[in-house]
CSV table of C-alpha atoms in Angstrom, one decimal:
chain,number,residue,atom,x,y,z
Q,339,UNK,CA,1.0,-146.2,39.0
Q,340,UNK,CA,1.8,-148.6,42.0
Q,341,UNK,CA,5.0,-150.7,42.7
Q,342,UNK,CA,5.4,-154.4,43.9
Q,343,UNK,CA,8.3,-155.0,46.1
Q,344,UNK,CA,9.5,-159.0,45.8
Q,345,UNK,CA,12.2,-161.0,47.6
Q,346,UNK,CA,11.3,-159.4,51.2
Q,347,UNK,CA,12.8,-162.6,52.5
Q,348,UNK,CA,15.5,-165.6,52.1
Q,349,UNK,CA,16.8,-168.4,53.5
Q,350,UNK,CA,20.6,-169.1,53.7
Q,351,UNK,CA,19.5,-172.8,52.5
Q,352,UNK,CA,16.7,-175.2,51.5
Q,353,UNK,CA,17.3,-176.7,55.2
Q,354,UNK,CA,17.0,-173.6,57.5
Q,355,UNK,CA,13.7,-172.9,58.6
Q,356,UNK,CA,13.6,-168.9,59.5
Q,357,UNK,CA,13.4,-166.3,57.2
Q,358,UNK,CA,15.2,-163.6,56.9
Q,359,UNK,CA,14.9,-159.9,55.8
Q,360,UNK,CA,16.3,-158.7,52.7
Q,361,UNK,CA,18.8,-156.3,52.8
Q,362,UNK,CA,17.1,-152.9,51.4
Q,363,UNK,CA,19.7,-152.6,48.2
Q,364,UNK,CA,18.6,-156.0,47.4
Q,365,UNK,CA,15.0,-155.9,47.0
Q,366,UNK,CA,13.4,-156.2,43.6
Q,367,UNK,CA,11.2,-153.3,42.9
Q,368,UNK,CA,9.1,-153.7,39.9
Q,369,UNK,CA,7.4,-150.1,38.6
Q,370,UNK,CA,4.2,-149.0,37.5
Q,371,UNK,CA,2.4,-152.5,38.5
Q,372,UNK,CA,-1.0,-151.7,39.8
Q,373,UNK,CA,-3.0,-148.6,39.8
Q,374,UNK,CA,-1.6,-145.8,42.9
Q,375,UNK,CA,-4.2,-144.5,45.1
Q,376,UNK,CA,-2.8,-141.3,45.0
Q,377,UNK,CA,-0.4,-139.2,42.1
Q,378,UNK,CA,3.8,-139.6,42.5
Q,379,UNK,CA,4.2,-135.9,43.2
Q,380,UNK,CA,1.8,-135.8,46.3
Q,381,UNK,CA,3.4,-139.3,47.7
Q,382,UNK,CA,7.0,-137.7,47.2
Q,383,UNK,CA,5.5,-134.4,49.4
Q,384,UNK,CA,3.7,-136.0,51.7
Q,385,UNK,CA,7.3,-137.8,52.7
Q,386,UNK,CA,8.8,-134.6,52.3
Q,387,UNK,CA,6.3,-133.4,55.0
Q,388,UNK,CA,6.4,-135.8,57.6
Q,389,UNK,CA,10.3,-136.0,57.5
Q,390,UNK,CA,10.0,-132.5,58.9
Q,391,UNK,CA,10.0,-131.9,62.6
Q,392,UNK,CA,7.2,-129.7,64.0
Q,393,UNK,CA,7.2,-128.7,67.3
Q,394,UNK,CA,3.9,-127.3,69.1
Q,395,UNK,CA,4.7,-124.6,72.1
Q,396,UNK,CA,3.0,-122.2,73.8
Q,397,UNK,CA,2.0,-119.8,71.7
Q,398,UNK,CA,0.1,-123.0,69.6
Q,399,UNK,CA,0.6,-125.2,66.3
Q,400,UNK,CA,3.5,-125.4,64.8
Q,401,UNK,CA,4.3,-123.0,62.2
Q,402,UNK,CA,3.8,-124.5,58.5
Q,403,UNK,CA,6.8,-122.8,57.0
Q,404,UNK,CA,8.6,-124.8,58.7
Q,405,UNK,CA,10.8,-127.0,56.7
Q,406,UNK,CA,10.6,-124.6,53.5
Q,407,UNK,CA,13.1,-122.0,54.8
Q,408,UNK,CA,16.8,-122.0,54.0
Q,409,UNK,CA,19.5,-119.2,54.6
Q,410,UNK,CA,20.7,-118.3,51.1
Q,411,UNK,CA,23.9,-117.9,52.0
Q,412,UNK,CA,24.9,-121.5,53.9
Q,413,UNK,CA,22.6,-123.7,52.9
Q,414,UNK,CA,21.2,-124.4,56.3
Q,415,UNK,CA,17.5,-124.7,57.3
Q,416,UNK,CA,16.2,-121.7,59.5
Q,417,UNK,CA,14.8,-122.0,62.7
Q,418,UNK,CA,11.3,-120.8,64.0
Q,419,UNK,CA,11.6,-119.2,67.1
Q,420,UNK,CA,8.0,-117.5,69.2
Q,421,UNK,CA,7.2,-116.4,72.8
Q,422,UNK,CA,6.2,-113.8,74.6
Q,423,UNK,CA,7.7,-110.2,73.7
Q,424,UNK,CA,6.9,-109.2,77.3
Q,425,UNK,CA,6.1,-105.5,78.2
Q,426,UNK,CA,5.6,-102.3,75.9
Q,427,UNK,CA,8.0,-99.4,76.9
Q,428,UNK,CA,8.0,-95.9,76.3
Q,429,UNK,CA,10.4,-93.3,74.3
Q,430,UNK,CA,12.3,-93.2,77.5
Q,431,UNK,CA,12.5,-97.1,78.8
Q,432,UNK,CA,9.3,-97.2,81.0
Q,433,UNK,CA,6.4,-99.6,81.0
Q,434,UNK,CA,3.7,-98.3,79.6
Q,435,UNK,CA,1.1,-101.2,80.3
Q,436,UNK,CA,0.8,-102.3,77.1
Q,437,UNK,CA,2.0,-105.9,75.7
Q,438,UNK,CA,4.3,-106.3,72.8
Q,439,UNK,CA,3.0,-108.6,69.8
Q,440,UNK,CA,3.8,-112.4,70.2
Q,441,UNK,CA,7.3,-112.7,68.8
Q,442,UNK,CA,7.2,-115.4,65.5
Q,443,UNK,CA,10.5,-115.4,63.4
Q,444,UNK,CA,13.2,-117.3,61.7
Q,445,UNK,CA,16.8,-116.7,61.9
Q,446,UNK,CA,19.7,-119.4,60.2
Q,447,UNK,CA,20.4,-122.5,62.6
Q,448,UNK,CA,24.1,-122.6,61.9
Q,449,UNK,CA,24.1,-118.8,63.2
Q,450,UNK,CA,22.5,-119.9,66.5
Q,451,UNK,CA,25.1,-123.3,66.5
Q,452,UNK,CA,27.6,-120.6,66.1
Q,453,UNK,CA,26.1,-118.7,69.6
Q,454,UNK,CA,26.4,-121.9,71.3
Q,455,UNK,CA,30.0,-122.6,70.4
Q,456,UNK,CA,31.0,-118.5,71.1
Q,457,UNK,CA,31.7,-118.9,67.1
Q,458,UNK,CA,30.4,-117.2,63.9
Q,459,UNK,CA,29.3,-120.1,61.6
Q,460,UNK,CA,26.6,-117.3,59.6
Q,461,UNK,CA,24.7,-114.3,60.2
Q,462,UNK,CA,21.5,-113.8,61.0
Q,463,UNK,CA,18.9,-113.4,58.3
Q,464,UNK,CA,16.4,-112.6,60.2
Q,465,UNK,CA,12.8,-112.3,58.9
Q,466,UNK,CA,9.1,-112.2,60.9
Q,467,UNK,CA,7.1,-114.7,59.8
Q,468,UNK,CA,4.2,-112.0,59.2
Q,469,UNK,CA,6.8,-110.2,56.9
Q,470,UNK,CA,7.3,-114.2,54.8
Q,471,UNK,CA,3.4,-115.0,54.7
Q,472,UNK,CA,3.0,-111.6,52.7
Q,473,UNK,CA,5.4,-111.8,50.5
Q,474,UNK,CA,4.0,-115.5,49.6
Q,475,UNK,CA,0.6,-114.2,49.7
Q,476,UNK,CA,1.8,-112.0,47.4
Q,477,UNK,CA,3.7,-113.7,45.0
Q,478,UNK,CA,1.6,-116.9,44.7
Q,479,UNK,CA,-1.3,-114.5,43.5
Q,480,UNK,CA,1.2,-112.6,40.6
Q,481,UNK,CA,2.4,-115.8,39.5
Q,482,UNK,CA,-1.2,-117.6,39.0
Q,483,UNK,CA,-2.8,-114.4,37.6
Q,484,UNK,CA,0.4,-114.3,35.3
Q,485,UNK,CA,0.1,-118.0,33.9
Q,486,UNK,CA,-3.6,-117.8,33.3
Q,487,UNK,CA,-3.7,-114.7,31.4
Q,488,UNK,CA,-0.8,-115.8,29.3
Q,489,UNK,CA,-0.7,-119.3,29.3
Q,490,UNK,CA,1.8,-120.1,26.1
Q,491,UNK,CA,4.3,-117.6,27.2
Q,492,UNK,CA,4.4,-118.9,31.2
Q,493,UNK,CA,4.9,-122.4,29.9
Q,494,UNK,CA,7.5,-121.3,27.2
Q,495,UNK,CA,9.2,-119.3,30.0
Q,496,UNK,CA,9.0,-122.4,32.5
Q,497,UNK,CA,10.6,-124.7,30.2
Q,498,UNK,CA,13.2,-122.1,29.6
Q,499,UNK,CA,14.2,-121.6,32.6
Q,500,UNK,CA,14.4,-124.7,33.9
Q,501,UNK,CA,17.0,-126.2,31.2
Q,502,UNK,CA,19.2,-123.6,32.4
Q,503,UNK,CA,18.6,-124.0,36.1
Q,504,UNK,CA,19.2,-128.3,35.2
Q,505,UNK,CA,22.4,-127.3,33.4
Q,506,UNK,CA,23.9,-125.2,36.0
Q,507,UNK,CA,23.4,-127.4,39.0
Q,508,UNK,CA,24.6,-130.3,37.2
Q,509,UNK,CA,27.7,-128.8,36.1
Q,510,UNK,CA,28.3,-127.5,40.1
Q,511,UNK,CA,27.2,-130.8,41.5
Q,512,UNK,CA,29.7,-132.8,38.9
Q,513,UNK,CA,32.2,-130.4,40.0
Q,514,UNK,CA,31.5,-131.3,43.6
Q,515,UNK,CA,31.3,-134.8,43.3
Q,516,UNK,CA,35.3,-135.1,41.2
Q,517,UNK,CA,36.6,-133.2,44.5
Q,518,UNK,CA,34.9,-135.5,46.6
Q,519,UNK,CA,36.2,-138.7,44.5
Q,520,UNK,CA,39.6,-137.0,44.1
Q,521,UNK,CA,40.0,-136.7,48.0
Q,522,UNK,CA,39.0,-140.0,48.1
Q,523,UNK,CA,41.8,-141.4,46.6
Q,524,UNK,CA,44.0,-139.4,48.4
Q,525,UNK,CA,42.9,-141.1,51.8
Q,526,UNK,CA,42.9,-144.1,50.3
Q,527,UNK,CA,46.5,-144.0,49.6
Q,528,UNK,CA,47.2,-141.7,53.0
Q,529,UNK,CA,45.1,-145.1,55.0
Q,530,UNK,CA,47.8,-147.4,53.3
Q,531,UNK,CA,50.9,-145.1,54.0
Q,532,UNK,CA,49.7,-145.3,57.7
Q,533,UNK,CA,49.6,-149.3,57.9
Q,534,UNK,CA,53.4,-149.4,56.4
Q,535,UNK,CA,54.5,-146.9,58.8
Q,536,UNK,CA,52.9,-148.7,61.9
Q,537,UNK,CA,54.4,-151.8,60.7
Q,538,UNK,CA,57.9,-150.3,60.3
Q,539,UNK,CA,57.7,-148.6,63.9
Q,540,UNK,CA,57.8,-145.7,62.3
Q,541,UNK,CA,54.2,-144.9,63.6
Q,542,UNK,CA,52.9,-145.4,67.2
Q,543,UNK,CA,49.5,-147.6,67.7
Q,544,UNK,CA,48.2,-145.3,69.6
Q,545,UNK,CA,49.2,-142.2,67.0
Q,546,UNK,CA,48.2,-144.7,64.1
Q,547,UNK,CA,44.8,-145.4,65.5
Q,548,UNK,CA,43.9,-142.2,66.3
Q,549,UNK,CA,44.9,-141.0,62.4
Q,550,UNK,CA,42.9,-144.4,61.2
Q,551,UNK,CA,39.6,-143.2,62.7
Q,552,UNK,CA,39.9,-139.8,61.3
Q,553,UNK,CA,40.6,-141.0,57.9
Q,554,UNK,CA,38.0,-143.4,57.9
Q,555,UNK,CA,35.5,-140.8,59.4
Q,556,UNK,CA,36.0,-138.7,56.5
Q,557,UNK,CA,36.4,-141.4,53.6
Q,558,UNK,CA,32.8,-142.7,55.0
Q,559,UNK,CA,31.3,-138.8,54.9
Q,560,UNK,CA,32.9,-138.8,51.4
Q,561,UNK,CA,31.2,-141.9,49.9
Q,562,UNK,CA,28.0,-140.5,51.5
Q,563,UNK,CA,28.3,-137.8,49.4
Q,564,UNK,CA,29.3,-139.3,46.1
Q,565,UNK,CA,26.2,-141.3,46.2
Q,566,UNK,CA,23.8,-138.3,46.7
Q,567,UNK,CA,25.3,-136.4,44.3
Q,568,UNK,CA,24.8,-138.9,42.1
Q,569,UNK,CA,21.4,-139.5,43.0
Q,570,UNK,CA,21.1,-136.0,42.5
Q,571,UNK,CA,22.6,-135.9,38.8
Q,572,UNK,CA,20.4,-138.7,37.9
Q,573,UNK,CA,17.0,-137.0,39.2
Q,574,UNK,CA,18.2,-133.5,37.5
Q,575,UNK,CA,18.9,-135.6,34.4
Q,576,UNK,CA,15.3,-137.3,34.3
Q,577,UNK,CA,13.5,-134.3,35.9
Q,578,UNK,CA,11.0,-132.6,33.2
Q,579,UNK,CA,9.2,-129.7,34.3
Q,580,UNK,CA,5.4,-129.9,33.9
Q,581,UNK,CA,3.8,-127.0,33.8
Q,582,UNK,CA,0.3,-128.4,33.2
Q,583,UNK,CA,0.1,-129.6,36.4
Q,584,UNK,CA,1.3,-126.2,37.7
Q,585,UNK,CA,-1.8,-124.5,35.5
Q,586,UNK,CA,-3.9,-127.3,37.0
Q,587,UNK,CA,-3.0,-126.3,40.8
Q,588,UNK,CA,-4.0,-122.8,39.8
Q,589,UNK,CA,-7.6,-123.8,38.5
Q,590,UNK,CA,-7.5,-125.2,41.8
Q,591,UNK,CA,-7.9,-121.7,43.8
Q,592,UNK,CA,-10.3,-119.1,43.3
Q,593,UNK,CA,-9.6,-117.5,46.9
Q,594,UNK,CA,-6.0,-116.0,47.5
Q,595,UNK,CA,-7.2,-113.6,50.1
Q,596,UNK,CA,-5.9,-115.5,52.8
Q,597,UNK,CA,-2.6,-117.5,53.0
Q,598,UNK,CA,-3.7,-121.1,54.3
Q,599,UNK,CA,-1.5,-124.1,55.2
Q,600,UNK,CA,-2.5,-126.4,52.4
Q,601,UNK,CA,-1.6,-123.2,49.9
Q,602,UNK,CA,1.6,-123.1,51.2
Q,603,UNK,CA,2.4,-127.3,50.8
Q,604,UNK,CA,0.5,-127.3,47.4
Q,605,UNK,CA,2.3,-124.2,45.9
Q,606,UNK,CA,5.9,-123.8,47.3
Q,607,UNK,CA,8.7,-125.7,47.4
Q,608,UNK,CA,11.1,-123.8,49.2
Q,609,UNK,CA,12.2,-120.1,50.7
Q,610,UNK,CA,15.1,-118.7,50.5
Q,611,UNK,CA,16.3,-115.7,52.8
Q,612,UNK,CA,19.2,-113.5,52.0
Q,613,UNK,CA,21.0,-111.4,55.2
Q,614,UNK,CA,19.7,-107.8,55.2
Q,615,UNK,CA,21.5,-104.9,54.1
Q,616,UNK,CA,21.2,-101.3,55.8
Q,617,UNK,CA,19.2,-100.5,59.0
Q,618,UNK,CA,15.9,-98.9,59.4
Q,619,UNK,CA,13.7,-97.1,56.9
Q,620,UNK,CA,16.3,-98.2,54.3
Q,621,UNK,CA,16.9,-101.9,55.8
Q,622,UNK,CA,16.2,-104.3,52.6
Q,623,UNK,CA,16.1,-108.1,52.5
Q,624,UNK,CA,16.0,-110.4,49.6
Q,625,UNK,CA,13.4,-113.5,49.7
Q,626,UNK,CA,13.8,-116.1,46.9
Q,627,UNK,CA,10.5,-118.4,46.3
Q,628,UNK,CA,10.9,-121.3,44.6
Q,629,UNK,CA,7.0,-123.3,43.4
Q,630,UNK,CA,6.6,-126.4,43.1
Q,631,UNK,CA,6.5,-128.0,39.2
Q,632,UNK,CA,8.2,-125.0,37.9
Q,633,UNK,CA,10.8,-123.7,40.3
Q,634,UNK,CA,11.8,-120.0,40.8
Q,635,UNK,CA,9.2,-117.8,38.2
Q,636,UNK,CA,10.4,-114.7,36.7
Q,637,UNK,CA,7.0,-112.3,35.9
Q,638,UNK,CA,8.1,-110.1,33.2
Q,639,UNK,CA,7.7,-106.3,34.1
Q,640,UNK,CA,7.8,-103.5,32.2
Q,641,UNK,CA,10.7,-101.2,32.3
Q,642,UNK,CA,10.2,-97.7,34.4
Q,643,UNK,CA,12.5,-94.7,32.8
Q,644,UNK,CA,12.5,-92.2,35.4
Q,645,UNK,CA,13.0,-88.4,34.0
Q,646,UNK,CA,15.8,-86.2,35.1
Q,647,UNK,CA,12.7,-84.4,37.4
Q,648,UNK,CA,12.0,-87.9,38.9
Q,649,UNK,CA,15.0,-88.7,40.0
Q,650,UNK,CA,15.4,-85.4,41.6
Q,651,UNK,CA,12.5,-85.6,43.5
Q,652,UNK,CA,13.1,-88.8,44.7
Q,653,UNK,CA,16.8,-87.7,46.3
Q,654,UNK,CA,15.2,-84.5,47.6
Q,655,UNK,CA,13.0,-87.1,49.5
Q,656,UNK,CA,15.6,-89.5,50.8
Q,657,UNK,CA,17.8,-86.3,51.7
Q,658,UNK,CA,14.8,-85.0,53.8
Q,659,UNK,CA,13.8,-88.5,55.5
Q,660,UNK,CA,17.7,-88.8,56.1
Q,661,UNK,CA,17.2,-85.2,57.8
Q,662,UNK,CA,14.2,-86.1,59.8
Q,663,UNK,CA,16.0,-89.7,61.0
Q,664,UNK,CA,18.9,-87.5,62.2
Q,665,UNK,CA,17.0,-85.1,64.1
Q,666,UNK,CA,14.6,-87.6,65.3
Q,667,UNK,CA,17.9,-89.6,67.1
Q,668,UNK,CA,19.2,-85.9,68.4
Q,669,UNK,CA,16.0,-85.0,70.1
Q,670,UNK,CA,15.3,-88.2,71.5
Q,671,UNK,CA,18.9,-88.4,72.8
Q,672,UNK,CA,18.2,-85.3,75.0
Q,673,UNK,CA,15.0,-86.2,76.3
Q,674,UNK,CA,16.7,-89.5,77.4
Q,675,UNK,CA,19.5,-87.3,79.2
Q,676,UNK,CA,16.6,-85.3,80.5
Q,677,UNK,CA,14.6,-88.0,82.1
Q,678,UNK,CA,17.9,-89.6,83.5
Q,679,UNK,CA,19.1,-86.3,85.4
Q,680,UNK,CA,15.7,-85.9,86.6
Q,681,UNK,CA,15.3,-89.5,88.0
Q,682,UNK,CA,18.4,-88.7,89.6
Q,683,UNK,CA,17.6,-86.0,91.3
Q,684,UNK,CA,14.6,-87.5,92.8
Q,685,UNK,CA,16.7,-90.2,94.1
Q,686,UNK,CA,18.8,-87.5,96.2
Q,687,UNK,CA,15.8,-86.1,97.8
Q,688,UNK,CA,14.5,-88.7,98.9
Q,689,UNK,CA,15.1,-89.3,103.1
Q,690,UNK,CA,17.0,-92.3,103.7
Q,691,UNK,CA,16.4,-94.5,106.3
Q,692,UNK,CA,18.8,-95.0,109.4
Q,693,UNK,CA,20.7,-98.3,109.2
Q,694,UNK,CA,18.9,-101.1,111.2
Q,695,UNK,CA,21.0,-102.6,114.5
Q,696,UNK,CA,20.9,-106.1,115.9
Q,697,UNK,CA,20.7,-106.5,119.9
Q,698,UNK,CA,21.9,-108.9,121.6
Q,699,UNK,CA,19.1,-110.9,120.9
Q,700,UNK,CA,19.6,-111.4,117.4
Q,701,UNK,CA,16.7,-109.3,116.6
Q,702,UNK,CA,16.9,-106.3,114.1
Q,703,UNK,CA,15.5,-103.0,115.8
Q,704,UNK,CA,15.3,-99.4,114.0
């Protein structure tokens, strides 16, 4: 349902003839008045949407994940970043013709604020955005084939998991908000210790001033927030998870074999990207996908026991690719040496040409 907003205007008196606009904590919002054109959960994404800032370049439309991916470790959004890779080179640092893929990836902003300040705010986490769009691909399909072959145990599960998940950021976002209230108070009091020693001498104007701005700076960024947190508390404590309209978004599909923009607004909610541990072959990286309706899904597996000959075989296989990876690095180490002596040698045969004189004319002459 629709809302009706009254009281857009006043007038100071009966007397003055120009309106004026309501302040925005003052209007009278009355709920549920009229029939909505469209359903409260697409309004609330379409904002979600266009409060995002996509930016077209020249490799072509923006990139739709944008605005879903957060590092997992700070918080901060992730940047998309695509261009040209340039040239292909060979095993020995040569052009070889050939043209590198477009580069398309994400990496956390406050790592690259941290480049521009020559500080470390995070790390990387970076992730391709080929590598993202197959893992979403990927999950979206388990998680719909999961909850319409099992229906009553996806919804059970949902519900679940979601009290817990309500529970847990409540208590850490009440824990935040008392440190936030408690610091509060202390500048409060530190903001009236500062007058009495500025009007005992005791504190210079220029000192106090300087300490008065700071204070209030922070005891503004404070109140901020206090009042989303508790905005936050309140939409946690009314939030109820529906999976029915989950189910219904799955009837919605029939076709998963290709990962579209409205899949990715419709189904997720947001990404979270984890730093990679180990390099190479054994380089692994942790993507959390959260959908929207019912959060971060859970597909029960069955347990694999691997036999005392399993396990065996799978070290035997790590200690030969471990083998291979070593020998690989040795052998292209020497070719490397190999092509760098030669190049060098074809450098000292080559004749060099006399150094070039100037007459007296100003002119260069062999």
């Amino acid at each position: 349902m629709g809302h009706t907003v009254n009281f857009r205007t006043y007038k100071e008196s009966y007397k003055d003839k120009r309106s004026k606009m309501t302040p925005t904590e003052d209007l009278v919002i009355l709920e549920d008045t009229q029939e909505a054109i469209i359903d409260k959960e697409t309004w609330e994404r379409v904002q979600s949407l266009r409060k995002t800032v996509r930016r077209t370049d020249t490799i072509g439309a923006a990139n739709p994940l944008t605005g879903l991916m957060f590092c997992a470790d700070c918080g901060a959004k992730m940047y998309n970043h695509r261009g040209k890779a340039g040239n292909a080179r060979d095993w020995a640092g040569r052009p070889n013709g050939r043209k590198r893929p477009d580069r398309d990836e994400y990496n956390c902003s406050r790592y690259d604020l941290g480049n521009q300040h020559y500080d470390k705010y995070c790390t990387t986490h970076l992730i391709r955005t080929a590598v993202v769009n197959q893992l979403l691909l990927e999950a979206i399909k388990e998680v719909c084939d999961y909850a319409l072959n099992n229906e009553t145990a996806f919804m059970e599960q949902v519900c679940s998991a979601s009290s817990e998940r309500q529970t847990k950021a409540a208590k850490a976002i009440q824990h935040r908000k008392q440190r936030s209230e408690k610091r509060t108070d202390e500048l409060s009091r530190l903001i009236r210790k500062l007058y009495e020693d500025n009007v005992n001498g005791k504190l210079s104007d220029k000192l106090f001033e300087q300490m008065l701005h700071d204070f209030e700076v922070e005891l503004e960024e404070l109140t901020e927030s206090i009042a989303q947190d508790q905005q936050e508390l309140d939409r946690i404590s009314r939030e109820n998870v529906n999976a029915e309209k989950f189910l219904a978004l799955v009837k919605k599909y029939t076709d998963f074999s290709e990962l579209t923009p409205a899949m990715i607004n419709e189904f997720v909610e947001k990404i979270l990207v984890h730093q990679a541990e180990g390099k190479g072959a054994s380089r692994t990286q942790e993507v959390e996908i959260f959908f929207n309706f019912v959060g971060k899904v859970e597909i029960p597996h069955e347990e694999i026991i691997l036999t005392e000959e399993e396990k065996a075989a799978l070290a035997e296989q790590e200690r030969r690719r471990a083998k291979k990876a070593e020998y690989n690095r040795r052998y292209m180490e020497k070719k490397r040496r190999q092509w760098k002596e030669q190049r060098e040698r074809e450098q000292a045969q080559e004749p060099h040409e006399p150094p070039s004189a100037i007459d007296e004319k100003g002119e260069r002459t062999a």
